[in-house]
């Protein structure tokens, strides 16, 4: 049975598809990530299975694409695959496409295609660390302008990353690119009409993300990829009070199991009237869903 929009209780803003094609595209990162997070390597999960899981939870899932062809040489899964998954399961899936910013005009064309032809609602997860770029460089501004023109949300990875973690040299990925200020703050300032999501609590720069969200209403934080029981008290305090309209539930599945996130979030001292905002309302507003 398709999930009726009126029955939706939450929107998971951060879901990484794990079909055979996506797992294959990760290359050695698949086993490295599994080892780092202390779990067996991911078994492929089809879109149909994933859709059923979210139907059961009465949740929408924002499917993110990802790429790092410039640093790894491995080709990303086409954004068409995400679009097709949304087409097959429109009751539970929302899709974001991804681009390689260094490709210039091609990247710009792909942003337009994501919006106009594929019906995707955002671009992400952009990972400045794995893609080796500073988002605030002016040469990328035409890309963000294009995203703004099509009202696409931009979702950037922030802070430490699981990718490469626990290996000598971290697979060559540099954390310096993943800092919220100035890289994301600059874009948020220069494109006030563009909505930006800083993904994850962004450790060790959590305060920077909180500051941007406090300062600029077009900046959101997704709480994915981090076990809520380890959320620093300052994050919990802001999420429950002055930033309650800017925080988004996200799991980062398969890195974080959805039920674990929900269970631990339930135990945090956040008032019952704020919880539906974080779980559903803020994302609905951001994605302009009816
Ligand atoms: Zn991430």
mmCIF file of C-alpha atoms and ligand atoms in Angstrom:
data_model
loop_
_atom_site.group_PDB
_atom_site.id
_atom_site.type_symbol
_atom_site.label_atom_id
_atom_site.label_comp_id
_atom_site.label_asym_id
_atom_site.label_seq_id
_atom_site.Cartn_x
_atom_site.Cartn_y
_atom_site.Cartn_z
ATOM 1 C CA UNK A 1 0.000 0.000 0.000
ATOM 2 C CA UNK A 2 1.410 3.405 -0.933
ATOM 3 C CA UNK A 3 2.028 5.749 1.975
ATOM 4 C CA UNK A 4 -0.494 8.601 2.028
ATOM 5 C CA UNK A 5 1.070 12.034 2.528
ATOM 6 C CA UNK A 6 -1.303 12.747 5.400
ATOM 7 C CA UNK A 7 0.094 9.733 7.278
ATOM 8 C CA UNK A 8 3.755 10.755 7.030
ATOM 9 C CA UNK A 9 5.293 11.200 10.500
ATOM 10 C CA UNK A 10 8.874 12.079 9.565
ATOM 11 C CA UNK A 11 11.296 12.878 6.755
ATOM 12 C CA UNK A 12 14.727 11.254 6.856
ATOM 13 C CA UNK A 13 16.847 13.932 5.155
ATOM 14 C CA UNK A 14 19.957 11.814 4.706
ATOM 15 C CA UNK A 15 19.744 8.360 3.134
ATOM 16 C CA UNK A 16 22.422 6.737 0.959
ATOM 17 C CA UNK A 17 21.054 4.096 -1.440
ATOM 18 C CA UNK A 18 22.758 0.703 -1.158
ATOM 19 C CA UNK A 19 21.682 -1.093 -4.296
ATOM 20 C CA UNK A 20 24.310 -3.282 -5.922
ATOM 21 C CA UNK A 21 25.210 -0.444 -8.247
ATOM 22 C CA UNK A 22 25.780 2.021 -5.396
ATOM 23 C CA UNK A 23 27.813 -0.440 -3.306
ATOM 24 C CA UNK A 24 29.995 -1.239 -6.343
ATOM 25 C CA UNK A 25 30.586 2.462 -7.003
ATOM 26 C CA UNK A 26 32.075 2.864 -3.498
ATOM 27 C CA UNK A 27 35.049 0.628 -4.333
ATOM 28 C CA UNK A 28 37.435 0.096 -1.380
ATOM 29 C CA UNK A 29 35.550 2.708 0.654
ATOM 30 C CA UNK A 30 32.775 0.146 1.253
ATOM 31 C CA UNK A 31 35.007 -2.182 3.328
ATOM 32 C CA UNK A 32 36.901 0.712 4.934
ATOM 33 C CA UNK A 33 33.668 2.343 6.144
ATOM 34 C CA UNK A 34 32.331 -0.976 7.448
ATOM 35 C CA UNK A 35 35.568 -1.607 9.386
ATOM 36 C CA UNK A 36 35.587 1.912 10.803
ATOM 37 C CA UNK A 37 31.997 1.702 11.988
ATOM 38 C CA UNK A 38 32.551 -1.835 13.297
ATOM 39 C CA UNK A 39 29.928 -3.590 11.240
ATOM 40 C CA UNK A 40 29.875 -6.121 8.421
ATOM 41 C CA UNK A 41 30.187 -4.763 4.877
ATOM 42 C CA UNK A 42 26.831 -3.575 3.604
ATOM 43 C CA UNK A 43 24.660 -6.060 1.818
ATOM 44 C CA UNK A 44 22.967 -4.537 -1.179
ATOM 45 C CA UNK A 45 19.411 -3.384 -0.504
ATOM 46 C CA UNK A 46 17.101 -2.855 -3.461
ATOM 47 C CA UNK A 47 15.048 0.304 -3.847
ATOM 48 C CA UNK A 48 11.883 -1.784 -3.437
ATOM 49 C CA UNK A 49 13.078 -3.139 -0.076
ATOM 50 C CA UNK A 50 14.171 0.292 1.105
ATOM 51 C CA UNK A 51 10.842 1.805 0.056
ATOM 52 C CA UNK A 52 8.993 -0.849 2.058
ATOM 53 C CA UNK A 53 11.095 -0.104 5.135
ATOM 54 C CA UNK A 54 10.176 3.581 4.962
ATOM 55 C CA UNK A 55 6.503 2.797 4.281
ATOM 56 C CA UNK A 56 6.486 0.708 7.421
ATOM 57 C CA UNK A 57 7.948 3.606 9.398
ATOM 58 C CA UNK A 58 5.531 6.045 7.738
ATOM 59 C CA UNK A 59 8.497 8.155 6.703
ATOM 60 C CA UNK A 60 9.792 9.804 3.557
ATOM 61 C CA UNK A 61 13.429 9.215 2.651
ATOM 62 C CA UNK A 62 15.577 11.777 0.857
ATOM 63 C CA UNK A 63 17.849 9.678 -1.356
ATOM 64 C CA UNK A 64 21.238 11.309 -1.793
ATOM 65 C CA UNK A 65 23.707 10.619 -4.537
ATOM 66 C CA UNK A 66 27.442 10.981 -4.006
ATOM 67 C CA UNK A 67 30.576 11.215 -6.120
ATOM 68 C CA UNK A 68 34.302 11.714 -5.870
ATOM 69 C CA UNK A 69 35.417 10.841 -9.358
ATOM 70 C CA UNK A 70 37.994 13.655 -9.305
ATOM 71 C CA UNK A 71 39.830 12.156 -6.330
ATOM 72 C CA UNK A 72 39.104 8.426 -6.674
ATOM 73 C CA UNK A 73 38.662 7.946 -10.412
ATOM 74 C CA UNK A 74 35.526 5.906 -9.701
ATOM 75 C CA UNK A 75 32.492 6.921 -11.654
ATOM 76 C CA UNK A 76 29.416 7.996 -9.711
ATOM 77 C CA UNK A 77 26.071 6.322 -10.166
ATOM 78 C CA UNK A 78 24.016 8.378 -12.603
ATOM 79 C CA UNK A 79 21.488 10.813 -11.169
ATOM 80 C CA UNK A 80 18.976 9.108 -13.467
ATOM 81 C CA UNK A 81 19.055 6.104 -11.138
ATOM 82 C CA UNK A 82 17.901 8.266 -8.218
ATOM 83 C CA UNK A 83 15.230 9.848 -10.406
ATOM 84 C CA UNK A 84 13.995 6.418 -11.479
ATOM 85 C CA UNK A 85 13.779 5.252 -7.845
ATOM 86 C CA UNK A 86 11.636 8.292 -7.028
ATOM 87 C CA UNK A 87 9.469 7.600 -10.056
ATOM 88 C CA UNK A 88 8.945 4.006 -8.944
ATOM 89 C CA UNK A 89 8.231 4.910 -5.305
ATOM 90 C CA UNK A 90 6.921 8.485 -5.282
ATOM 91 C CA UNK A 91 5.008 7.941 -2.039
ATOM 92 C CA UNK A 92 8.201 7.517 0.038
ATOM 93 C CA UNK A 93 11.215 8.752 -1.939
ATOM 94 C CA UNK A 94 12.505 12.257 -2.628
ATOM 95 C CA UNK A 95 15.667 12.539 -4.722
ATOM 96 C CA UNK A 96 18.796 14.674 -4.700
ATOM 97 C CA UNK A 97 21.365 14.525 -7.510
ATOM 98 C CA UNK A 98 25.057 15.154 -7.295
ATOM 99 C CA UNK A 99 27.644 17.021 -9.368
ATOM 100 C CA UNK A 100 31.405 17.301 -9.622
ATOM 101 C CA UNK A 101 31.895 21.075 -9.195
ATOM 102 C CA UNK A 102 35.275 21.089 -10.975
ATOM 103 C CA UNK A 103 33.505 20.184 -14.216
ATOM 104 C CA UNK A 104 32.305 23.772 -14.628
ATOM 105 C CA UNK A 105 29.761 24.098 -17.439
ATOM 106 C CA UNK A 106 29.023 20.387 -17.397
ATOM 107 C CA UNK A 107 28.237 20.563 -13.701
ATOM 108 C CA UNK A 108 25.992 23.541 -14.327
ATOM 109 C CA UNK A 109 24.143 21.698 -17.077
ATOM 110 C CA UNK A 110 23.709 18.717 -14.774
ATOM 111 C CA UNK A 111 22.156 20.921 -12.081
ATOM 112 C CA UNK A 112 19.663 22.205 -14.645
ATOM 113 C CA UNK A 113 18.956 18.662 -15.822
ATOM 114 C CA UNK A 114 18.411 17.474 -12.230
ATOM 115 C CA UNK A 115 15.744 20.148 -11.780
ATOM 116 C CA UNK A 116 14.089 20.313 -15.188
ATOM 117 C CA UNK A 117 14.294 16.762 -16.484
ATOM 118 C CA UNK A 118 14.789 14.541 -13.455
ATOM 119 C CA UNK A 119 12.476 16.305 -11.004
ATOM 120 C CA UNK A 120 15.021 16.160 -8.190
ATOM 121 C CA UNK A 121 14.633 18.599 -5.290
ATOM 122 C CA UNK A 122 18.244 19.191 -4.348
ATOM 123 C CA UNK A 123 21.921 18.661 -4.994
ATOM 124 C CA UNK A 124 23.791 16.501 -2.515
ATOM 125 C CA UNK A 125 25.475 15.076 -0.732
ATOM 126 C CA UNK A 126 28.265 17.318 -1.904
ATOM 127 C CA UNK A 127 31.338 16.295 0.048
ATOM 128 C CA UNK A 128 34.030 18.985 -0.163
ATOM 129 C CA UNK A 129 36.499 16.640 1.566
ATOM 130 C CA UNK A 130 36.095 13.736 -0.820
ATOM 131 C CA UNK A 131 35.631 16.039 -3.807
ATOM 132 C CA UNK A 132 38.549 18.304 -2.814
ATOM 133 C CA UNK A 133 37.008 21.727 -3.306
ATOM 134 C CA UNK A 134 36.321 24.864 -1.300
ATOM 135 C CA UNK A 135 32.625 25.631 -1.881
ATOM 136 C CA UNK A 136 33.091 29.401 -1.533
ATOM 137 C CA UNK A 137 35.512 29.775 -4.444
ATOM 138 C CA UNK A 138 34.084 32.182 -6.975
ATOM 139 C CA UNK A 139 34.524 29.809 -9.874
ATOM 140 C CA UNK A 140 31.771 27.658 -8.339
ATOM 141 C CA UNK A 141 29.346 30.550 -7.907
ATOM 142 C CA UNK A 142 27.598 29.963 -11.267
ATOM 143 C CA UNK A 143 26.685 26.505 -9.941
ATOM 144 C CA UNK A 144 25.094 27.788 -6.774
ATOM 145 C CA UNK A 145 23.333 30.462 -8.840
ATOM 146 C CA UNK A 146 21.880 27.749 -11.065
ATOM 147 C CA UNK A 147 20.720 25.775 -8.018
ATOM 148 C CA UNK A 148 19.090 28.890 -6.585
ATOM 149 C CA UNK A 149 17.360 29.632 -9.890
ATOM 150 C CA UNK A 150 15.748 26.197 -9.803
ATOM 151 C CA UNK A 151 14.992 26.391 -6.079
ATOM 152 C CA UNK A 152 17.138 23.330 -5.422
ATOM 153 C CA UNK A 153 18.396 22.723 -1.895
ATOM 154 C CA UNK A 154 22.156 22.267 -1.548
ATOM 155 C CA UNK A 155 23.296 19.661 0.977
ATOM 156 C CA UNK A 156 26.963 19.678 2.004
ATOM 157 C CA UNK A 157 28.771 17.206 4.207
ATOM 158 C CA UNK A 158 30.302 18.967 7.222
ATOM 159 C CA UNK A 159 33.035 18.016 9.687
ATOM 160 C CA UNK A 160 34.901 14.743 10.194
ATOM 161 C CA UNK A 161 33.980 12.012 7.765
ATOM 162 C CA UNK A 162 33.685 8.269 7.989
ATOM 163 C CA UNK A 163 35.134 8.011 4.481
ATOM 164 C CA UNK A 164 38.829 7.221 4.861
ATOM 165 C CA UNK A 165 38.669 7.198 8.680
ATOM 166 C CA UNK A 166 40.886 4.718 10.503
ATOM 167 C CA UNK A 167 43.390 4.292 7.649
ATOM 168 C CA UNK A 168 46.878 5.735 7.150
ATOM 169 C CA UNK A 169 46.342 9.019 5.352
ATOM 170 C CA UNK A 170 42.549 8.726 5.510
ATOM 171 C CA UNK A 171 42.525 7.551 1.854
ATOM 172 C CA UNK A 172 43.981 10.949 0.986
ATOM 173 C CA UNK A 173 40.859 12.905 1.964
ATOM 174 C CA UNK A 174 41.544 16.247 3.667
ATOM 175 C CA UNK A 175 39.273 17.494 6.412
ATOM 176 C CA UNK A 176 40.107 21.171 5.865
ATOM 177 C CA UNK A 177 37.496 21.407 3.100
ATOM 178 C CA UNK A 178 34.700 20.327 5.453
ATOM 179 C CA UNK A 179 34.673 23.398 7.675
ATOM 180 C CA UNK A 180 31.377 25.335 7.809
ATOM 181 C CA UNK A 181 32.927 28.822 8.271
ATOM 182 C CA UNK A 182 33.861 30.342 5.917
ATOM 183 C CA UNK A 183 33.038 27.884 3.144
ATOM 184 C CA UNK A 184 29.307 27.405 3.685
ATOM 185 C CA UNK A 185 28.713 30.667 5.516
ATOM 186 C CA UNK A 186 29.998 32.604 2.492
ATOM 187 C CA UNK A 187 27.545 30.899 0.131
ATOM 188 C CA UNK A 188 24.672 31.349 2.562
ATOM 189 C CA UNK A 189 25.521 35.061 2.740
ATOM 190 C CA UNK A 190 25.947 35.565 -0.997
ATOM 191 C CA UNK A 191 22.836 33.576 -1.984
ATOM 192 C CA UNK A 192 20.125 34.467 0.543
ATOM 193 C CA UNK A 193 17.501 32.835 -1.700
ATOM 194 C CA UNK A 194 19.386 29.528 -1.659
ATOM 195 C CA UNK A 195 18.607 26.999 1.076
ATOM 196 C CA UNK A 196 21.662 25.141 2.346
ATOM 197 C CA UNK A 197 21.847 22.096 4.588
ATOM 198 C CA UNK A 198 25.028 21.537 6.576
ATOM 199 C CA UNK A 199 24.963 17.785 7.109
ATOM 200 C CA UNK A 200 25.881 16.192 10.436
ATOM 201 C CA UNK A 201 26.793 17.884 13.708
ATOM 202 C CA UNK A 202 30.056 18.839 11.876
ATOM 203 C CA UNK A 203 32.463 17.880 14.640
ATOM 204 C CA UNK A 204 34.970 19.431 15.413
ATOM 205 C CA UNK A 205 33.277 22.568 14.081
ATOM 206 C CA UNK A 206 29.812 22.117 15.518
ATOM 207 C CA UNK A 207 29.722 25.642 16.958
ATOM 208 C CA UNK A 208 30.413 27.072 13.505
ATOM 209 C CA UNK A 209 27.369 25.309 12.084
ATOM 210 C CA UNK A 210 25.220 26.441 15.006
ATOM 211 C CA UNK A 211 26.429 30.007 14.490
ATOM 212 C CA UNK A 212 25.562 30.020 10.779
ATOM 213 C CA UNK A 213 22.098 28.607 11.493
ATOM 214 C CA UNK A 214 21.562 31.238 14.172
ATOM 215 C CA UNK A 215 22.733 34.009 11.857
ATOM 216 C CA UNK A 216 21.170 33.012 8.543
ATOM 217 C CA UNK A 217 17.676 31.650 8.094
ATOM 218 C CA UNK A 218 18.637 29.908 4.828
ATOM 219 C CA UNK A 219 20.968 27.507 6.643
ATOM 220 C CA UNK A 220 19.740 24.218 8.127
ATOM 221 C CA UNK A 221 21.532 21.460 10.030
ATOM 222 C CA UNK A 222 20.770 17.773 9.543
ATOM 223 C CA UNK A 223 21.426 15.667 12.619
ATOM 224 C CA UNK A 224 22.540 12.599 10.690
ATOM 225 C CA UNK A 225 25.527 10.292 10.961
ATOM 226 C CA UNK A 226 25.965 10.798 14.672
ATOM 227 C CA UNK A 227 24.430 8.725 17.468
ATOM 228 C CA UNK A 228 22.057 11.048 19.365
ATOM 229 C CA UNK A 229 23.276 9.668 22.695
ATOM 230 C CA UNK A 230 26.626 11.304 21.920
ATOM 231 C CA UNK A 231 25.168 14.664 20.824
ATOM 232 C CA UNK A 232 27.025 17.357 22.781
ATOM 233 C CA UNK A 233 24.757 19.156 25.257
ATOM 234 C CA UNK A 234 25.081 22.441 23.388
ATOM 235 C CA UNK A 235 23.668 20.852 20.230
ATOM 236 C CA UNK A 236 20.723 19.390 22.139
ATOM 237 C CA UNK A 237 20.087 22.706 23.849
ATOM 238 C CA UNK A 238 20.046 24.689 20.574
ATOM 239 C CA UNK A 239 17.968 22.050 18.785
ATOM 240 C CA UNK A 240 15.366 22.261 21.512
ATOM 241 C CA UNK A 241 15.238 26.047 21.727
ATOM 242 C CA UNK A 242 16.452 28.826 19.424
ATOM 243 C CA UNK A 243 17.287 26.569 16.448
ATOM 244 C CA UNK A 244 14.178 24.386 16.656
ATOM 245 C CA UNK A 245 13.022 25.634 13.233
ATOM 246 C CA UNK A 246 16.341 24.832 11.549
ATOM 247 C CA UNK A 247 17.181 21.308 12.674
ATOM 248 C CA UNK A 248 16.389 18.280 10.504
ATOM 249 C CA UNK A 249 16.118 14.593 11.290
ATOM 250 C CA UNK A 250 18.482 12.522 9.182
ATOM 251 C CA UNK A 251 19.929 9.078 9.770
ATOM 252 C CA UNK A 252 22.773 8.748 7.242
ATOM 253 C CA UNK A 253 21.636 5.158 6.711
ATOM 254 C CA UNK A 254 23.393 2.731 6.284
ATOM 255 C CA UNK A 255 26.063 4.417 8.450
ATOM 256 C CA UNK A 256 23.465 4.835 11.198
ATOM 257 C CA UNK A 257 20.519 2.502 11.627
ATOM 258 C CA UNK A 258 17.270 4.465 11.602
ATOM 259 C CA UNK A 259 15.775 2.702 14.644
ATOM 260 C CA UNK A 260 18.887 3.354 16.713
ATOM 261 C CA UNK A 261 18.756 7.062 15.854
ATOM 262 C CA UNK A 262 15.068 7.271 16.728
ATOM 263 C CA UNK A 263 15.480 5.372 19.964
ATOM 264 C CA UNK A 264 18.357 7.521 21.201
ATOM 265 C CA UNK A 265 16.751 10.763 20.036
ATOM 266 C CA UNK A 266 13.661 9.836 22.024
ATOM 267 C CA UNK A 267 15.730 9.919 25.210
ATOM 268 C CA UNK A 268 17.128 13.413 24.683
ATOM 269 C CA UNK A 269 15.683 16.235 26.798
ATOM 270 C CA UNK A 270 13.794 17.928 23.928
ATOM 271 C CA UNK A 271 10.222 19.066 24.516
ATOM 272 C CA UNK A 272 7.391 17.106 22.846
ATOM 273 C CA UNK A 273 6.114 20.164 20.950
ATOM 274 C CA UNK A 274 9.533 20.719 19.324
ATOM 275 C CA UNK A 275 10.023 17.128 18.166
ATOM 276 C CA UNK A 276 7.568 17.194 15.219
ATOM 277 C CA UNK A 277 9.411 20.233 13.849
ATOM 278 C CA UNK A 278 12.741 18.401 13.796
ATOM 279 C CA UNK A 279 11.254 15.131 12.574
ATOM 280 C CA UNK A 280 8.900 16.512 9.897
ATOM 281 C CA UNK A 281 7.818 20.147 9.730
ATOM 282 C CA UNK A 282 11.192 21.799 9.097
ATOM 283 C CA UNK A 283 12.005 19.449 6.232
ATOM 284 C CA UNK A 284 8.526 19.856 4.766
ATOM 285 C CA UNK A 285 9.025 23.615 4.764
ATOM 286 C CA UNK A 286 12.547 23.353 3.337
ATOM 287 C CA UNK A 287 11.497 20.996 0.522
ATOM 288 C CA UNK A 288 8.263 22.930 -0.057
ATOM 289 C CA UNK A 289 6.149 19.797 0.195
ATOM 290 C CA UNK A 290 2.399 20.099 0.437
HETATM 291 ZN ZN1 LIG B 1 28.163 13.144 5.121
#
